[in-house]
Short mmCIF file of C-alpha atoms in Angstrom, two decimals:
data_model
loop_
_atom_site.label_atom_id
_atom_site.label_comp_id
_atom_site.label_asym_id
_atom_site.label_seq_id
_atom_site.Cartn_x
_atom_site.Cartn_y
_atom_site.Cartn_z
CA MET A 1 42.91 -91.39 -136.72
CA ASN A 2 39.88 -90.94 -140.42
CA GLN A 3 40.44 -90.46 -137.68
CA ASN A 4 38.11 -86.49 -138.94
CA PRO A 5 35.54 -85.81 -137.12
CA ASN A 6 31.10 -80.98 -141.18
CA VAL A 7 27.51 -80.23 -140.35
CA ARG A 8 26.12 -83.61 -138.64
CA LYS A 9 14.74 -81.82 -134.65
CA SER A 10 13.21 -84.46 -136.30
CA LEU A 11 10.44 -82.84 -138.39
CA TYR A 12 8.96 -84.84 -141.22
CA PHE A 13 7.20 -82.70 -143.78
CA ALA A 14 5.50 -83.14 -147.07
CA LEU A 15 7.94 -82.81 -149.93
CA ILE A 16 6.78 -80.66 -152.80
CA ALA A 17 6.80 -83.08 -155.67
CA PHE A 18 8.01 -86.46 -154.46
CA SER A 19 9.66 -88.19 -151.52
CA LEU A 20 13.42 -87.79 -151.20
CA VAL A 21 13.57 -90.08 -148.24
CA PHE A 22 12.20 -93.26 -149.73
CA ALA A 23 12.81 -92.95 -153.42
CA GLY A 24 15.71 -92.34 -155.76
CA PHE A 25 15.52 -90.25 -158.89
CA ILE A 26 15.96 -91.29 -162.50
CA PHE A 27 16.28 -88.57 -165.10
CA TYR A 28 16.46 -89.12 -168.83
CA LYS A 29 18.39 -87.27 -171.46
CA GLY A 30 18.00 -88.72 -174.88
CA LYS A 31 19.01 -92.37 -174.70
CA ASP A 32 21.06 -91.94 -171.50
CA LYS A 33 19.65 -92.77 -168.10
CA ILE A 34 21.16 -90.89 -165.18
CA VAL A 35 20.47 -92.29 -161.71
CA ILE A 36 20.67 -89.78 -158.87
CA PRO A 37 21.27 -91.37 -155.46
CA GLU A 38 18.58 -90.94 -152.84
CA LEU A 39 18.71 -89.26 -149.46
CA LYS A 40 18.11 -91.98 -146.91
CA GLU A 41 15.77 -91.47 -144.01
CA ARG A 42 17.39 -90.78 -140.68
CA LYS A 43 15.93 -92.99 -138.00
CA GLY A 44 15.65 -92.82 -134.23
CA GLU A 45 17.64 -90.21 -132.38
CA LEU A 46 19.57 -89.11 -135.47
CA ALA A 47 16.33 -87.63 -136.79
CA ASN A 48 16.28 -85.28 -133.80
CA ALA A 49 19.38 -83.42 -134.96
CA PRO A 50 18.81 -79.70 -135.60
CA ASP A 51 20.22 -79.92 -139.12
CA TRP A 52 17.99 -82.74 -140.43
CA GLU A 53 15.10 -80.59 -141.61
CA THR A 54 17.48 -78.20 -143.33
CA THR A 55 19.30 -81.10 -145.01
CA GLN A 56 16.03 -82.49 -146.41
CA GLN A 57 14.95 -79.10 -147.70
CA THR A 58 18.33 -78.40 -149.32
CA VAL A 59 18.55 -81.80 -151.01
CA GLN A 60 14.95 -81.48 -152.19
CA LYS A 61 15.70 -78.19 -153.93
CA LEU A 62 18.82 -79.60 -155.56
CA MET A 63 16.93 -82.64 -156.81
CA ILE A 64 14.25 -80.46 -158.36
CA THR A 65 16.93 -78.42 -160.11
CA LEU A 66 18.59 -81.58 -161.48
CA LYS A 67 15.26 -82.80 -162.79
CA THR A 68 15.09 -79.79 -165.08
CA LYS A 69 18.84 -79.34 -165.58
CA PRO A 70 20.39 -82.84 -165.48
CA ASP A 71 23.76 -81.57 -166.74
CA ASP A 72 24.13 -78.73 -164.24
CA ALA A 73 27.57 -79.25 -162.71
CA LYS A 74 27.14 -76.74 -159.89
CA THR A 75 24.02 -78.51 -158.64
CA LYS A 76 25.70 -81.90 -158.78
CA LEU A 77 28.61 -80.59 -156.74
CA LEU A 78 26.33 -79.03 -154.14
CA LEU A 79 24.44 -82.31 -153.86
CA ALA A 80 27.68 -84.25 -153.53
CA LYS A 81 28.70 -81.97 -150.64
CA GLU A 82 25.36 -82.62 -148.96
CA PHE A 83 25.90 -86.36 -149.33
CA ILE A 84 29.37 -86.19 -147.79
CA GLN A 85 28.01 -84.25 -144.83
CA GLU A 86 25.11 -86.67 -144.48
CA GLY A 87 27.62 -89.50 -144.35
CA ARG A 88 29.17 -87.85 -141.31
CA ALA A 89 25.81 -87.14 -139.68
CA SER A 90 24.38 -90.63 -140.27
CA GLY A 91 27.54 -92.74 -140.11
CA ASP A 92 26.69 -94.31 -143.48
CA PHE A 93 29.98 -93.38 -145.11
CA THR A 94 30.04 -96.25 -147.57
CA TYR A 95 26.74 -95.28 -149.17
CA TYR A 96 27.20 -91.52 -149.20
CA ASN A 97 30.84 -91.54 -150.30
CA LYS A 98 29.86 -93.63 -153.30
CA ALA A 99 26.87 -91.36 -153.99
CA ALA A 100 29.11 -88.28 -153.91
CA LEU A 101 31.73 -89.87 -156.18
CA ASP A 102 29.08 -90.88 -158.72
CA LEU A 103 28.05 -87.25 -159.01
CA ILE A 104 31.50 -85.69 -159.15
CA ASN A 105 32.79 -88.24 -161.63
CA GLU A 106 30.08 -87.06 -164.01
CA VAL A 107 31.35 -83.50 -163.55
CA LEU A 108 35.02 -84.47 -163.96
CA ALA A 109 34.27 -86.45 -167.10
CA LYS A 110 33.38 -83.17 -168.78
CA ASP A 111 35.61 -80.83 -166.78
CA PRO A 112 38.71 -82.70 -165.48
CA LYS A 113 40.12 -79.58 -163.79
CA ASN A 114 37.00 -78.59 -161.89
CA GLN A 115 38.50 -77.59 -158.56
CA ASP A 116 35.35 -78.05 -156.47
CA ALA A 117 34.92 -81.56 -157.84
CA LEU A 118 38.55 -82.41 -157.15
CA CYS A 119 38.23 -81.09 -153.58
CA ILE A 120 35.30 -83.43 -153.02
CA LYS A 121 37.19 -86.31 -154.59
CA GLY A 122 40.15 -85.74 -152.29
CA THR A 123 37.81 -85.61 -149.30
CA VAL A 124 36.21 -88.92 -150.21
CA TYR A 125 39.55 -90.61 -150.84
CA LEU A 126 40.75 -89.63 -147.37
CA SER A 127 37.49 -90.86 -145.85
CA GLN A 128 38.02 -94.19 -147.63
CA HIS A 129 41.56 -94.38 -146.21
CA ARG A 130 43.04 -93.99 -149.68
CA PHE A 131 45.54 -91.61 -148.18
CA ALA A 132 48.18 -91.61 -150.91
CA GLU A 133 45.56 -90.98 -153.60
CA GLY A 134 43.96 -88.22 -151.54
CA LYS A 135 47.32 -86.58 -151.08
CA GLU A 136 48.04 -86.69 -154.80
CA VAL A 137 44.69 -85.06 -155.60
CA ALA A 138 45.32 -82.32 -153.02
CA GLU A 139 48.84 -81.63 -154.25
CA ASN A 140 47.55 -81.18 -157.80
CA LEU A 141 44.86 -78.86 -156.48
CA LEU A 142 47.45 -76.75 -154.70
CA LYS A 143 49.21 -76.12 -158.00
CA MET A 144 45.93 -74.81 -159.41
CA ASN A 145 45.07 -72.62 -156.43
CA PRO A 146 47.57 -71.90 -153.62
CA TYR A 147 45.05 -69.74 -151.73
CA ASN A 148 42.37 -72.34 -151.01
CA SER A 149 41.99 -73.07 -147.28
CA PHE A 150 40.11 -76.30 -148.00
CA VAL A 151 43.00 -77.65 -150.05
CA TYR A 152 45.42 -76.95 -147.23
CA GLY A 153 43.07 -78.85 -144.92
CA LEU A 154 43.20 -81.85 -147.22
CA LEU A 155 46.99 -81.67 -147.22
CA VAL A 156 47.10 -81.50 -143.43
CA ASP A 157 44.99 -84.64 -143.18
CA ALA A 158 46.80 -86.51 -145.94
CA ASN A 159 50.25 -85.77 -144.55
CA VAL A 160 49.19 -86.73 -141.04
CA GLU A 161 47.90 -90.06 -142.28
CA MET A 162 51.02 -90.70 -144.34
CA GLY A 163 53.22 -89.82 -141.38
CA ASP A 164 54.79 -86.62 -142.70
CA TYR A 165 54.01 -84.56 -139.62
CA GLN A 166 56.38 -81.70 -140.40
CA LYS A 167 54.66 -81.13 -143.72
CA ALA A 168 51.28 -81.37 -141.99
CA VAL A 169 52.29 -78.57 -139.62
CA GLU A 170 53.39 -76.42 -142.58
CA MET A 171 50.06 -76.97 -144.30
CA SER A 172 48.18 -76.23 -141.07
CA ASP A 173 49.99 -72.91 -140.72
CA LYS A 174 49.03 -72.05 -144.29
CA MET A 175 45.43 -73.08 -143.69
CA VAL A 176 44.91 -70.97 -140.58
CA SER A 177 46.60 -67.96 -142.24
CA VAL A 178 44.11 -68.16 -145.12
CA ARG A 179 41.03 -68.89 -143.03
CA PRO A 180 41.01 -69.23 -139.24
CA ASP A 181 37.82 -71.20 -138.52
CA ILE A 182 36.56 -74.35 -136.86
CA ARG A 183 38.26 -76.59 -139.40
CA SER A 184 41.68 -74.98 -139.12
CA TYR A 185 41.56 -74.77 -135.32
CA SER A 186 40.58 -78.46 -135.17
CA ARG A 187 43.61 -79.43 -137.23
CA ILE A 188 45.92 -77.31 -135.10
CA SER A 189 44.55 -79.10 -132.07
CA TYR A 190 45.21 -82.53 -133.55
CA LEU A 191 48.75 -81.67 -134.55
CA ARG A 192 49.52 -80.31 -131.10
CA GLU A 193 48.16 -83.51 -129.57
CA ILE A 194 50.32 -85.62 -131.89
CA HIS A 195 53.37 -83.65 -130.76
CA GLY A 196 52.59 -84.05 -127.07
CA ASP A 197 51.25 -80.57 -126.36
CA VAL A 198 47.98 -81.61 -124.74
CA PRO A 199 47.25 -78.23 -123.05
CA GLY A 200 47.86 -76.46 -126.37
CA SER A 201 45.69 -79.00 -128.15
CA LEU A 202 42.86 -78.43 -125.69
CA GLU A 203 43.19 -74.65 -126.12
CA ALA A 204 42.92 -74.93 -129.92
CA ILE A 205 39.93 -77.28 -129.87
CA LYS A 206 38.10 -74.93 -127.50
CA MET A 207 38.68 -72.20 -130.08
CA ALA A 208 37.21 -74.53 -132.70
CA VAL A 209 34.10 -75.11 -130.58
CA SER A 210 33.70 -71.36 -130.06
CA ALA A 211 33.98 -70.79 -133.82
CA GLY A 212 31.12 -73.22 -134.59
CA TYR A 213 27.36 -73.21 -134.14
CA PRO A 214 26.16 -75.11 -131.05
CA GLY A 215 24.26 -78.26 -131.99
CA TYR A 216 25.76 -78.62 -135.45
CA GLU A 217 27.73 -81.77 -136.12
CA ASP A 218 31.12 -80.19 -136.66
CA THR A 219 30.83 -78.16 -133.45
CA GLU A 220 29.76 -81.09 -131.32
CA TRP A 221 32.42 -83.32 -132.88
CA ALA A 222 35.01 -80.73 -131.84
CA ARG A 223 33.50 -80.82 -128.36
CA MET A 224 34.04 -84.61 -128.39
CA VAL A 225 37.71 -84.03 -129.10
CA ALA A 226 37.92 -81.68 -126.14
CA ALA A 227 36.28 -84.28 -123.92
CA HIS A 228 38.73 -86.97 -125.07
CA LEU A 229 41.65 -84.72 -124.25
CA LEU A 230 40.20 -84.13 -120.80
CA GLU A 231 39.87 -87.90 -120.34
CA ASP A 232 43.51 -88.39 -121.23
CA SER A 233 44.45 -85.68 -118.73
CA GLY A 234 42.72 -87.35 -115.79
CA LYS A 235 39.79 -84.90 -115.74
CA LEU A 236 36.79 -87.23 -115.92
CA ASP A 237 34.27 -84.82 -114.37
CA GLU A 238 35.13 -82.12 -116.91
CA ALA A 239 34.93 -84.60 -119.77
CA GLU A 240 31.54 -85.82 -118.58
CA ALA A 241 30.29 -82.23 -118.47
CA GLN A 242 31.29 -81.77 -122.13
CA TYR A 243 29.36 -84.89 -123.18
CA ASN A 244 26.26 -83.71 -121.35
CA LEU A 245 26.63 -80.27 -122.89
CA ALA A 246 26.79 -81.79 -126.36
CA LEU A 247 23.63 -83.82 -125.68
CA GLY A 248 21.91 -80.64 -124.59
CA PHE A 249 22.74 -78.97 -127.89
CA ARG A 250 22.32 -82.04 -130.12
CA LYS A 251 19.81 -84.44 -128.59
CA GLY A 252 20.77 -88.09 -128.93
CA TYR A 253 24.21 -87.36 -130.43
CA PRO A 254 25.63 -90.89 -130.44
CA PHE A 255 29.27 -89.93 -129.88
CA ALA A 256 28.31 -87.98 -126.76
CA THR A 257 26.19 -90.89 -125.56
CA ALA A 258 29.17 -93.18 -126.13
CA GLY A 259 31.35 -90.71 -124.24
CA LEU A 260 29.14 -91.09 -121.19
CA GLY A 261 29.47 -94.84 -121.65
CA ARG A 262 33.23 -94.54 -121.64
CA ILE A 263 33.10 -92.47 -118.42
CA ALA A 264 30.98 -95.22 -116.86
CA ARG A 265 33.55 -97.80 -117.96
CA TYR A 266 36.34 -95.84 -116.34
CA ARG A 267 34.29 -95.86 -113.13
CA LYS A 268 33.84 -99.65 -113.45
CA ASP A 269 30.06 -99.34 -113.90
CA TYR A 270 29.97 -101.81 -116.79
CA PRO A 271 26.17 -102.30 -116.96
CA LYS A 272 25.67 -98.54 -117.29
CA ALA A 273 28.46 -98.32 -119.85
CA ILE A 274 26.85 -101.10 -121.91
CA GLN A 275 23.50 -99.33 -121.77
CA GLN A 276 25.00 -96.10 -123.10
CA TYR A 277 26.96 -97.81 -125.87
CA GLU A 278 23.97 -99.88 -126.94
CA ARG A 279 21.98 -96.67 -127.23
CA ALA A 280 24.74 -95.08 -129.29
CA LYS A 281 25.00 -98.18 -131.51
CA THR A 282 21.25 -98.19 -132.11
CA ALA A 283 21.44 -94.61 -133.31
CA MET A 284 24.55 -95.14 -135.46
CA ALA A 285 26.35 -98.40 -136.21
CA ASP A 286 29.82 -96.91 -135.82
CA ALA A 287 32.63 -99.45 -135.60
CA SER A 288 34.07 -97.81 -132.48
CA PHE A 289 30.85 -98.51 -130.59
CA PHE A 290 31.07 -102.21 -131.43
CA GLU A 291 34.73 -102.28 -130.37
CA GLU A 292 33.89 -100.85 -126.97
CA LEU A 293 30.95 -103.21 -126.52
CA ILE A 294 33.19 -106.21 -127.19
CA ASP A 295 35.35 -105.15 -124.25
CA LEU A 296 32.44 -104.21 -122.05
CA TYR A 297 30.59 -107.50 -122.44
CA ARG A 298 33.77 -109.39 -121.55
CA LEU A 299 34.29 -107.18 -118.52
CA ASN A 300 30.65 -107.76 -117.55
CA ASN A 301 31.14 -111.57 -117.74
CA GLN A 302 29.10 -111.95 -120.94
CA PRO A 303 31.67 -113.58 -123.26
CA GLU A 304 29.08 -114.96 -125.67
CA LYS A 305 27.72 -111.48 -126.34
CA ALA A 306 31.25 -110.16 -126.78
CA ASP A 307 32.00 -112.89 -129.33
CA GLU A 308 28.77 -112.15 -131.17
CA TYR A 309 29.64 -108.49 -131.55
CA ALA A 310 33.20 -109.27 -132.53
CA LYS A 311 32.00 -111.48 -135.39
CA ILE A 312 29.46 -108.90 -136.55
CA LEU A 313 32.08 -106.17 -136.61
CA LEU A 314 34.77 -108.32 -138.20
CA ASN A 315 32.50 -109.46 -141.03
CA SER A 316 31.47 -105.87 -141.73
CA LEU A 317 35.05 -104.62 -141.81
CA LEU A 318 36.24 -107.48 -143.99
CA ALA A 319 33.43 -106.86 -146.47
CA ASP A 320 34.26 -103.16 -146.60
CA ASN A 321 37.93 -103.94 -147.11
CA ILE A 322 37.23 -106.34 -149.98
CA SER A 323 34.92 -103.79 -151.58
CA ALA A 324 37.63 -101.13 -151.40
CA LYS A 325 40.14 -103.39 -153.14
CA LYS A 326 37.69 -104.18 -155.95
CA ASP A 327 36.24 -100.73 -156.58
CA LYS A 328 38.04 -97.43 -156.06
CA ASP A 329 34.70 -95.68 -155.55
CA ALA A 330 33.41 -98.08 -152.88
CA GLY A 331 34.21 -99.35 -149.40
CA HIS A 332 37.19 -98.20 -147.40
CA PHE A 333 40.47 -99.76 -146.32
CA SER A 334 39.95 -101.21 -142.82
CA ASP A 335 43.14 -103.20 -142.21
CA ARG A 336 44.09 -101.48 -138.97
CA ASP A 337 40.55 -101.87 -137.59
CA ILE A 338 40.51 -105.54 -138.60
CA ALA A 339 43.79 -106.13 -136.81
CA ALA A 340 42.34 -104.53 -133.67
CA VAL A 341 39.30 -106.82 -133.74
CA TYR A 342 41.43 -109.92 -134.17
CA LEU A 343 43.42 -108.84 -131.12
CA LYS A 344 40.18 -108.51 -129.17
CA MET A 345 39.34 -112.05 -130.31
CA ASN A 346 42.75 -113.20 -129.01
CA GLU A 347 43.93 -114.12 -132.50
CA PRO A 348 47.11 -112.06 -132.86
CA GLU A 349 48.48 -114.25 -135.67
CA LYS A 350 45.51 -113.28 -137.84
CA ALA A 351 45.89 -109.66 -136.77
CA LEU A 352 49.47 -109.66 -138.05
CA GLU A 353 48.52 -109.86 -141.73
CA TYR A 354 46.29 -106.80 -141.55
CA ALA A 355 48.55 -104.79 -139.26
CA GLN A 356 51.42 -105.44 -141.67
CA THR A 357 49.30 -104.36 -144.65
CA GLU A 358 48.39 -101.13 -142.87
CA TYR A 359 52.03 -100.49 -142.02
CA ASP A 360 53.18 -101.17 -145.57
CA ARG A 361 50.66 -98.63 -146.81
CA ARG A 362 52.00 -95.86 -144.53
CA PRO A 363 55.13 -96.90 -142.61
CA GLN A 364 55.76 -93.48 -141.05
CA ASN A 365 52.30 -93.09 -139.52
CA ILE A 366 52.54 -93.41 -135.73
CA ASP A 367 49.20 -95.23 -135.39
CA ALA A 368 50.13 -97.83 -138.00
CA CYS A 369 53.50 -98.36 -136.32
CA GLU A 370 51.91 -98.71 -132.89
CA THR A 371 49.39 -101.27 -134.16
CA LEU A 372 52.02 -103.48 -135.78
CA ALA A 373 54.31 -103.13 -132.75
CA TRP A 374 51.55 -104.25 -130.41
CA VAL A 375 50.71 -107.25 -132.59
CA PHE A 376 54.35 -108.35 -132.52
CA TYR A 377 54.34 -107.96 -128.74
CA LYS A 378 51.19 -110.08 -128.47
CA ILE A 379 52.69 -112.91 -130.54
CA GLY A 380 55.82 -112.94 -128.42
CA LYS A 381 58.21 -111.01 -130.65
CA PRO A 382 59.00 -107.87 -128.64
CA GLU A 383 62.32 -107.45 -130.44
CA LYS A 384 60.40 -106.71 -133.65
CA ALA A 385 58.03 -104.41 -131.79
CA ALA A 386 60.75 -102.16 -130.36
CA PRO A 387 61.83 -100.24 -133.51
CA LEU A 388 58.22 -99.81 -134.57
CA MET A 389 57.26 -98.36 -131.22
CA ALA A 390 60.27 -96.06 -131.37
CA THR A 391 58.87 -94.66 -134.61
CA ALA A 392 55.43 -94.36 -133.00
CA LEU A 393 56.93 -92.27 -130.19
CA ARG A 394 59.03 -89.98 -132.37
CA THR A 395 56.53 -87.07 -132.23
CA ASN A 396 56.60 -87.03 -128.40
CA SER A 397 52.98 -88.18 -128.27
CA GLN A 398 51.65 -88.29 -124.72
CA ASN A 399 48.78 -90.66 -125.45
CA PRO A 400 48.57 -92.73 -122.25
CA GLU A 401 47.75 -96.04 -123.94
CA ARG A 402 50.62 -95.61 -126.38
CA LEU A 403 53.03 -94.86 -123.52
CA MET A 404 51.79 -97.92 -121.64
CA LYS A 405 52.33 -100.21 -124.64
CA ALA A 406 55.77 -98.72 -125.21
CA GLY A 407 56.63 -99.38 -121.59
CA LEU A 408 55.50 -103.01 -121.72
CA ILE A 409 57.48 -103.57 -124.92
CA SER A 410 60.59 -101.99 -123.38
CA VAL A 411 60.36 -104.22 -120.32
CA ALA A 412 59.90 -107.29 -122.54
CA ASN A 413 63.14 -106.32 -124.32
CA GLY A 414 65.06 -106.09 -121.07
CA GLN A 415 64.91 -102.32 -120.75
CA LYS A 416 63.29 -102.41 -117.32
CA THR A 417 64.13 -98.91 -116.08
CA GLU A 418 63.01 -97.18 -119.27
CA GLY A 419 59.90 -99.35 -119.53
CA GLU A 420 58.80 -98.84 -115.94
CA ALA A 421 59.23 -95.08 -116.32
CA LEU A 422 56.90 -95.08 -119.35
CA ILE A 423 54.36 -97.24 -117.52
CA SER A 424 54.42 -94.96 -114.48
CA LYS A 425 53.92 -91.91 -116.68
CA ALA A 426 50.98 -93.53 -118.46
CA MET A 427 49.32 -94.54 -115.22
CA ALA A 428 49.80 -91.06 -113.75
CA LEU A 429 48.08 -89.53 -116.78
CA LYS A 430 45.23 -92.03 -116.98
CA PRO A 431 45.02 -94.62 -114.18
CA TYR A 432 41.62 -95.81 -115.42
CA MET A 433 42.79 -96.77 -118.92
CA ASP A 434 42.16 -100.08 -120.72
CA GLU A 435 41.85 -102.84 -118.11
CA GLU A 436 44.01 -105.28 -120.07
CA LEU A 437 46.90 -102.83 -120.18
CA VAL A 438 46.61 -102.03 -116.48
CA ALA A 439 46.56 -105.74 -115.63
CA ALA A 440 49.66 -106.35 -117.76
CA ALA A 441 51.49 -103.56 -115.95
CA LYS A 442 50.50 -104.88 -112.54
CA LYS A 443 51.96 -108.28 -113.39
CA LEU A 444 55.39 -106.68 -113.64
CA LYS A 445 55.37 -105.65 -109.98
CA PRO A 446 57.21 -108.01 -107.60
#
């Protein structure tokens, strides 16, 4: 959870001087050649988003300004912000994160203390799962300006990812006191969820939705969070209504389409679920869509298709991971995601290496601890899983899948009463959860 989840009708128009969609820009200053990254064309349903025309127009104007003023730092920073947002809207984080960093590095080369540039750099680092580096950038920014809401937001995210949840709460309180808006309410919601206050989390995310503009990416992403919370509270009909509402405001929004697919999965309508996820994947090649499709094709008795998607996803994640290790401005660390795919491929021994790497990077993060604990459980070492799962549960998280895994691990370690209580609680919250987990729990019954 990087995980966050931020502005995300397709109208193609003639650009004033040149195409921004199909061509990059090369400006010259003396003997130096400066390459400005291009704005890629949105295809399919993504081009129907209400912000696409505005994005094209804004980027066009910024490009024209850079053509005449290639050293203008303000314009470069504005363009970098547009690229970061476009990464969210299109799902092409690798390309747009690198494009944004190229621009801000030019600014920082001349002005190392430029706060806007450093804010963007911290944002990109967190998106690339360089959590420690992002935290360091944000902490330095805080020393420069203790009244910047955006900086507090970076510190919330960085501390959450590094597992310092108390500090994250402190930063969240500071953020909302400076600027109560969709971003601060969203972070409050996440922190409440982490600490087991699901009703409070749902209340905060509804405030975030109300603070945003219907149809814009950040608003509809917040609505997705609300729908997920409803799913985890056993309220499928309400969750489904939120997904349909999002699609009404933002036609073709892939995460809402995927949400309807997940509802279909919960109802055991696997063909319909596959249809919805395939549609979402066609619009945006998000890794989570591939992960769900791997499960769905297996559940629909199409193992060859499941294997095909697993290999596609694994190769993509491995390539991104290698790129991140080679170049600090490229790729993103994907170790936890890689471990999850290896588990789906029934190769827990291979998953162990990556789960361990993720854990070593942030040993207090509850998601990293849960992942490594589950890998140990899958390779038959529940005694090693137990302390990790204890750390994963220390915030009182009420995530049903986490509770279920904790229960199975407890039973495997001989703690039958405690384990069965956790399993019962998980099933009461979400009886339609992951089929593999439900099957494992049923095997324990006499």
